[in-house]
Short mmCIF file of C-alpha atoms in Angstrom, two decimals:
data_model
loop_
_atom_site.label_atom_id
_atom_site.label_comp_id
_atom_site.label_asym_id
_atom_site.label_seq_id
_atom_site.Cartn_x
_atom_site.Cartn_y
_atom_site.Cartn_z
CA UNK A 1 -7.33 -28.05 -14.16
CA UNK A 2 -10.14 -28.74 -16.83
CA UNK A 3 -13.68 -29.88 -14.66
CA UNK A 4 -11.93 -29.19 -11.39
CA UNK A 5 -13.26 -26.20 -9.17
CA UNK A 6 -10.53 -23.54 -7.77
CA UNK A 7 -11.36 -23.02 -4.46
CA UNK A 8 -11.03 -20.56 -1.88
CA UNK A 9 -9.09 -23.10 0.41
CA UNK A 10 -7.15 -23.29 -2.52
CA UNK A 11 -6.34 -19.51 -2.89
CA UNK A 12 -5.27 -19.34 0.73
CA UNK A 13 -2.71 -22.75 -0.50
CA UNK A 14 -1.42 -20.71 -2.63
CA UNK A 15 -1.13 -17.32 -0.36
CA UNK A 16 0.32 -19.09 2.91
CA UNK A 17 3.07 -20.80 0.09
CA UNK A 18 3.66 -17.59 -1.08
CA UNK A 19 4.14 -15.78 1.63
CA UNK A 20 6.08 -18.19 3.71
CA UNK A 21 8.62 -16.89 5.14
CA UNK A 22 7.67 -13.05 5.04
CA UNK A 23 6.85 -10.78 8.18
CA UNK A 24 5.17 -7.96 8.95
CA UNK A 25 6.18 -4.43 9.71
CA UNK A 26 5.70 -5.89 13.47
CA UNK A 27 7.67 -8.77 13.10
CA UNK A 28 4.57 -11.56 12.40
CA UNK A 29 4.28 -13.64 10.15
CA UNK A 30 2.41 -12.13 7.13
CA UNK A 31 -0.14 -14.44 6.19
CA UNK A 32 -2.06 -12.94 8.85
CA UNK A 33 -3.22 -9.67 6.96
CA UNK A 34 -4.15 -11.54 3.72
CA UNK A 35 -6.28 -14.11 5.94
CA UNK A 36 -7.58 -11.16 8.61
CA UNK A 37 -8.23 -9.31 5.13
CA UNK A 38 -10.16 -12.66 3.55
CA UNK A 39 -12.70 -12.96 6.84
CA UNK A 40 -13.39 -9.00 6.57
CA UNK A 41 -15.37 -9.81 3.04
CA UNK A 42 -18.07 -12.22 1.39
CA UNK A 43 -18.63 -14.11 -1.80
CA UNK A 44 -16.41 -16.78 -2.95
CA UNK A 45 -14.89 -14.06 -5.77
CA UNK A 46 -14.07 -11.77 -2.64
CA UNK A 47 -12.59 -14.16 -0.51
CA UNK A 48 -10.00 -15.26 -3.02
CA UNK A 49 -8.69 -12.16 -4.06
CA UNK A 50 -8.28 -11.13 -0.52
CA UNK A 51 -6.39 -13.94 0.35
CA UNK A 52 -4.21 -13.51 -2.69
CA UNK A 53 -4.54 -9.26 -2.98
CA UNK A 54 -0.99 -9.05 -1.97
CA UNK A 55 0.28 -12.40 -3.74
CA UNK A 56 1.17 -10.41 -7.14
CA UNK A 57 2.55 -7.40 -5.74
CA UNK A 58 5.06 -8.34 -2.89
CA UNK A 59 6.11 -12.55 -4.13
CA UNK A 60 7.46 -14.25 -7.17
CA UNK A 61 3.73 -15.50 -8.02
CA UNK A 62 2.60 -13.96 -10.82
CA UNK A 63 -0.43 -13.68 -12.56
CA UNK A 64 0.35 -16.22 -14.97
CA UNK A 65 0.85 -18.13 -12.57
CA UNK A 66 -2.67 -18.00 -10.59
CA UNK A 67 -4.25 -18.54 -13.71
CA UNK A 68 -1.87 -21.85 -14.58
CA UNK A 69 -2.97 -23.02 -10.85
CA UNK A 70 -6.52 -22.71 -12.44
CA UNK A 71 -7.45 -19.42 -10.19
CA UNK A 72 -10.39 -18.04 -12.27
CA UNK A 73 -9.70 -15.31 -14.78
CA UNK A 74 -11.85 -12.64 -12.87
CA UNK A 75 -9.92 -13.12 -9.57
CA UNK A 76 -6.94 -12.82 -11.25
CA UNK A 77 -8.19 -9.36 -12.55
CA UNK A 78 -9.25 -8.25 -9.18
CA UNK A 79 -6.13 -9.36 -7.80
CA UNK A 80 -3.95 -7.71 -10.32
CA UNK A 81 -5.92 -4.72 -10.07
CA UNK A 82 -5.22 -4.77 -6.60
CA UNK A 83 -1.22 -4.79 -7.15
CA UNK A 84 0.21 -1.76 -6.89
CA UNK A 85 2.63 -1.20 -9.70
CA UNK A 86 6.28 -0.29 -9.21
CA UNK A 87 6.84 3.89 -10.02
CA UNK A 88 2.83 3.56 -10.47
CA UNK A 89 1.42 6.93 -8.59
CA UNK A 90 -1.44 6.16 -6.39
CA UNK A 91 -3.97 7.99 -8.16
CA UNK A 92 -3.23 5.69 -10.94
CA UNK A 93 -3.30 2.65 -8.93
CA UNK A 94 -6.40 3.35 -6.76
CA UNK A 95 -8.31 4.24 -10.07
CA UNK A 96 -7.27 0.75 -10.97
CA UNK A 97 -9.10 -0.45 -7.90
CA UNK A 98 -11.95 1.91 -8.34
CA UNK A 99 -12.67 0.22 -11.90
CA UNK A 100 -13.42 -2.84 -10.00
CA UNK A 101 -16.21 -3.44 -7.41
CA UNK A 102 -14.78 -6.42 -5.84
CA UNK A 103 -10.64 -4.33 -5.75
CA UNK A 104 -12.48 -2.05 -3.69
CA UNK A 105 -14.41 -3.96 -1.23
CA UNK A 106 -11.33 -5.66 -0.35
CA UNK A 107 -9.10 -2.47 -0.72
CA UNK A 108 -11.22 -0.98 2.20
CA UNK A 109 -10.97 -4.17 4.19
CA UNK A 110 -6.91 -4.44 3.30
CA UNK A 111 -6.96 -0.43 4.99
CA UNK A 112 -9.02 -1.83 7.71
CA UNK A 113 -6.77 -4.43 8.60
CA UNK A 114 -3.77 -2.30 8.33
CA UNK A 115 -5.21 0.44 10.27
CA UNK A 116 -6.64 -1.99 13.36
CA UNK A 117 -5.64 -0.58 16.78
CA UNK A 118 -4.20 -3.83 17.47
CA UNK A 119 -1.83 -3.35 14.68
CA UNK A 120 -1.22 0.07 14.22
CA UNK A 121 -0.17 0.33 17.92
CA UNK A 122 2.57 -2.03 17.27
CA UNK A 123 4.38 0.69 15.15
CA UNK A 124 6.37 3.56 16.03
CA UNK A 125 4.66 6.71 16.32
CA UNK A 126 6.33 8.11 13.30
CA UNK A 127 5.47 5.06 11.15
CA UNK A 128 1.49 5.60 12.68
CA UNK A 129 1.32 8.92 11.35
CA UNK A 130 2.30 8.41 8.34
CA UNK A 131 -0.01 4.90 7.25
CA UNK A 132 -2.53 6.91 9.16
CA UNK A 133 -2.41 9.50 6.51
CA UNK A 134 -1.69 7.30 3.30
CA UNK A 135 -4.34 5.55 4.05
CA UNK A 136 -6.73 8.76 4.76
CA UNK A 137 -5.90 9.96 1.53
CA UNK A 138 -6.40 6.60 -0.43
CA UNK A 139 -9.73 6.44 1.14
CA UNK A 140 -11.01 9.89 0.14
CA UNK A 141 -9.35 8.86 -3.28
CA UNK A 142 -11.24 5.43 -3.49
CA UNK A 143 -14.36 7.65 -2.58
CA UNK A 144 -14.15 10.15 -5.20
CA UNK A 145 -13.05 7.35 -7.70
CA UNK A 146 -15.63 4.46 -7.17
#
């Protein structure tokens, strides 16, 4: 993609034909939280890896991949930062995120998103509880971190 311009339009391309297909823990379709999680933050750089924060992490897209769909190197890095490694603890990961301004501006919106009333209270109780305190603890771990 030599003198062509990755866009955000085309992040979210490549994050709705990712995800297709996929569901929430409520049943909806998933493309939702990426895009709910890509209005929550500014700046082209921002945008992108929100849309595409989950991309690496939970789909066959790699980040090969972004980069051979001409996604630019440093929103690949935020976006790979933002994957969560498999058998990678969380302190590990979220100092990962910490490292990078951008991982964590969208981390907190991601946490946002996932903690909204109007999604949370589609969960069972149990299920509340406990993303209610992962998420407490990742954000007093993203505080002492960043």
């Amino acid at each position: 993609m030599v003198g062509v311009t990755f866009t955000v339009e085309d992040a979210v391309r490549i994050a709705r034909s990712a995800h297709d297909g996929q569901v929430d823990k409520s049943g909806k379709p998933y493309i939702g939280h990426p895009l709910r999680v890509m209005g929550a933050v500014s700046g082209e750089h921002a945008r992108m890896a929100a849309v595409l924060h989950d991309v690496v992490e939970d789909t066959p897209v790699t980040a090969a991949d972004l980069l051979a769909a001409g996604c630019p190197a440093h929103v690949v890095a935020t976006v790979v930062a933002l994957s969560h490694l498999p058998g990678e603890s969380q302190e590990d990961y979220l100092a990962r995120v910490a490292a990078d301004p951008v991982a964590v501006t969208v981390k907190r919106a991601d946490i946002a998103d996932n903690l909204s009333p109007h999604r949370i209270s589609q969960l069972d109780v149990t299920t509340q509880d406990r993303l209610r305190a992962k998420y407490a603890r990742a954000l007093h771990l993203l505080d002492t971190l960043a």
